[in-house]
Short mmCIF file of C-alpha atoms in Angstrom, two decimals:
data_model
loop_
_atom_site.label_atom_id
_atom_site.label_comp_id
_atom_site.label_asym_id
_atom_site.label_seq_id
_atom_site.Cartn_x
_atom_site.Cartn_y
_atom_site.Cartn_z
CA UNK A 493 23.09 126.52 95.57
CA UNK A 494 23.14 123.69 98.07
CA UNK A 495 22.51 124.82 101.37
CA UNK A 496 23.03 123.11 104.79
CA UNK A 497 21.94 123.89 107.95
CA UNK A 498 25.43 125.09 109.11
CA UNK A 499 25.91 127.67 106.47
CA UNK A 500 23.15 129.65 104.93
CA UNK A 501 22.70 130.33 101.27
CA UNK A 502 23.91 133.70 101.34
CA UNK A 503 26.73 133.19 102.98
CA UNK A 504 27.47 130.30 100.69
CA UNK A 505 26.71 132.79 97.34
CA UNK A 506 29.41 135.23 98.80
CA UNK A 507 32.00 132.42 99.33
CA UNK A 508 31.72 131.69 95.43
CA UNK A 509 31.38 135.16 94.69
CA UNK A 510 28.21 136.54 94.03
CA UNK A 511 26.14 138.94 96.41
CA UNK A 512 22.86 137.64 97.46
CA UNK A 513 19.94 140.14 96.62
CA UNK A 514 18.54 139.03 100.16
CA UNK A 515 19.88 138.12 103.50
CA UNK A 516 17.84 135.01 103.95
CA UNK A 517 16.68 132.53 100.98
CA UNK A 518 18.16 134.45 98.25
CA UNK A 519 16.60 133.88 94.57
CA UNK A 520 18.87 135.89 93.08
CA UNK A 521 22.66 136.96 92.98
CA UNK A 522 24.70 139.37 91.41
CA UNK A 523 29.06 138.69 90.22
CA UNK A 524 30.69 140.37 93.09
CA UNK A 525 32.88 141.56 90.01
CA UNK A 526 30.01 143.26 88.02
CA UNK A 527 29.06 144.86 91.24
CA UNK A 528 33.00 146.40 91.10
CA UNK A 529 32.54 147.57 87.42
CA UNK A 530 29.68 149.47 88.36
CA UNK A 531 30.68 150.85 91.13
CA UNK A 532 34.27 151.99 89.32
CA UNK A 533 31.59 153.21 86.47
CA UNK A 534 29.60 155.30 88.62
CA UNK A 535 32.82 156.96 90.47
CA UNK A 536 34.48 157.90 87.28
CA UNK A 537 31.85 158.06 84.48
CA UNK A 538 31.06 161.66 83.19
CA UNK A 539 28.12 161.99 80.60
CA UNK A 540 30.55 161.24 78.02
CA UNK A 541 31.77 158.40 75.92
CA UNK A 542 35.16 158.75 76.16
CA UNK A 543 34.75 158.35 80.40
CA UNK A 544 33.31 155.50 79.96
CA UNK A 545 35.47 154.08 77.63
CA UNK A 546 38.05 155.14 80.32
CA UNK A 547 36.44 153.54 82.96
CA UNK A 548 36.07 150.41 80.76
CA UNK A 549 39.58 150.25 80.27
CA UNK A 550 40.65 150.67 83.96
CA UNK A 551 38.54 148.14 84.85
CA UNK A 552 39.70 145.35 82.07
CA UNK A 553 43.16 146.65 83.28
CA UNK A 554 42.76 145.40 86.79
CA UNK A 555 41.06 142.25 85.82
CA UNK A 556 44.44 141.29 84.38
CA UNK A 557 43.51 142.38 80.74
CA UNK A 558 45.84 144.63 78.05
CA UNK A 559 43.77 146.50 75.81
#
């Protein structure tokens, strides 16, 4: 990522959508949208397949997907 003076890389990562892994030089990012599949994963996974098959689902749903 091109950075300027003006804006700093992180802030630039978050404007394209990724999360820096640092506040300041960042060598790594992470899809602001994986970060909201785990997070969906983790608040509705039991320790079973068919909740995370669920989960799966629910998330495809609201990323504009029919299953």
């Amino acid at each position: 990522v091109d950075t300027c003076p003006c804006v700093g890389a992180a802030q630039r990562l978050l404007r394209a959508g990724l999360f820096p892994c640092a506040p300041s030089s960042p060598t790594l990012a992470v899809d602001l949208c994986v970060l909201q599949f785990i997070e969906m994963l983790a608040l509705h996974t039991a320790p079973n397949v068919s909740a995370q098959t669920d989960t799966l689902e629910a998330y495809l749903y609201g990323m504009g997907y029919k299953l």
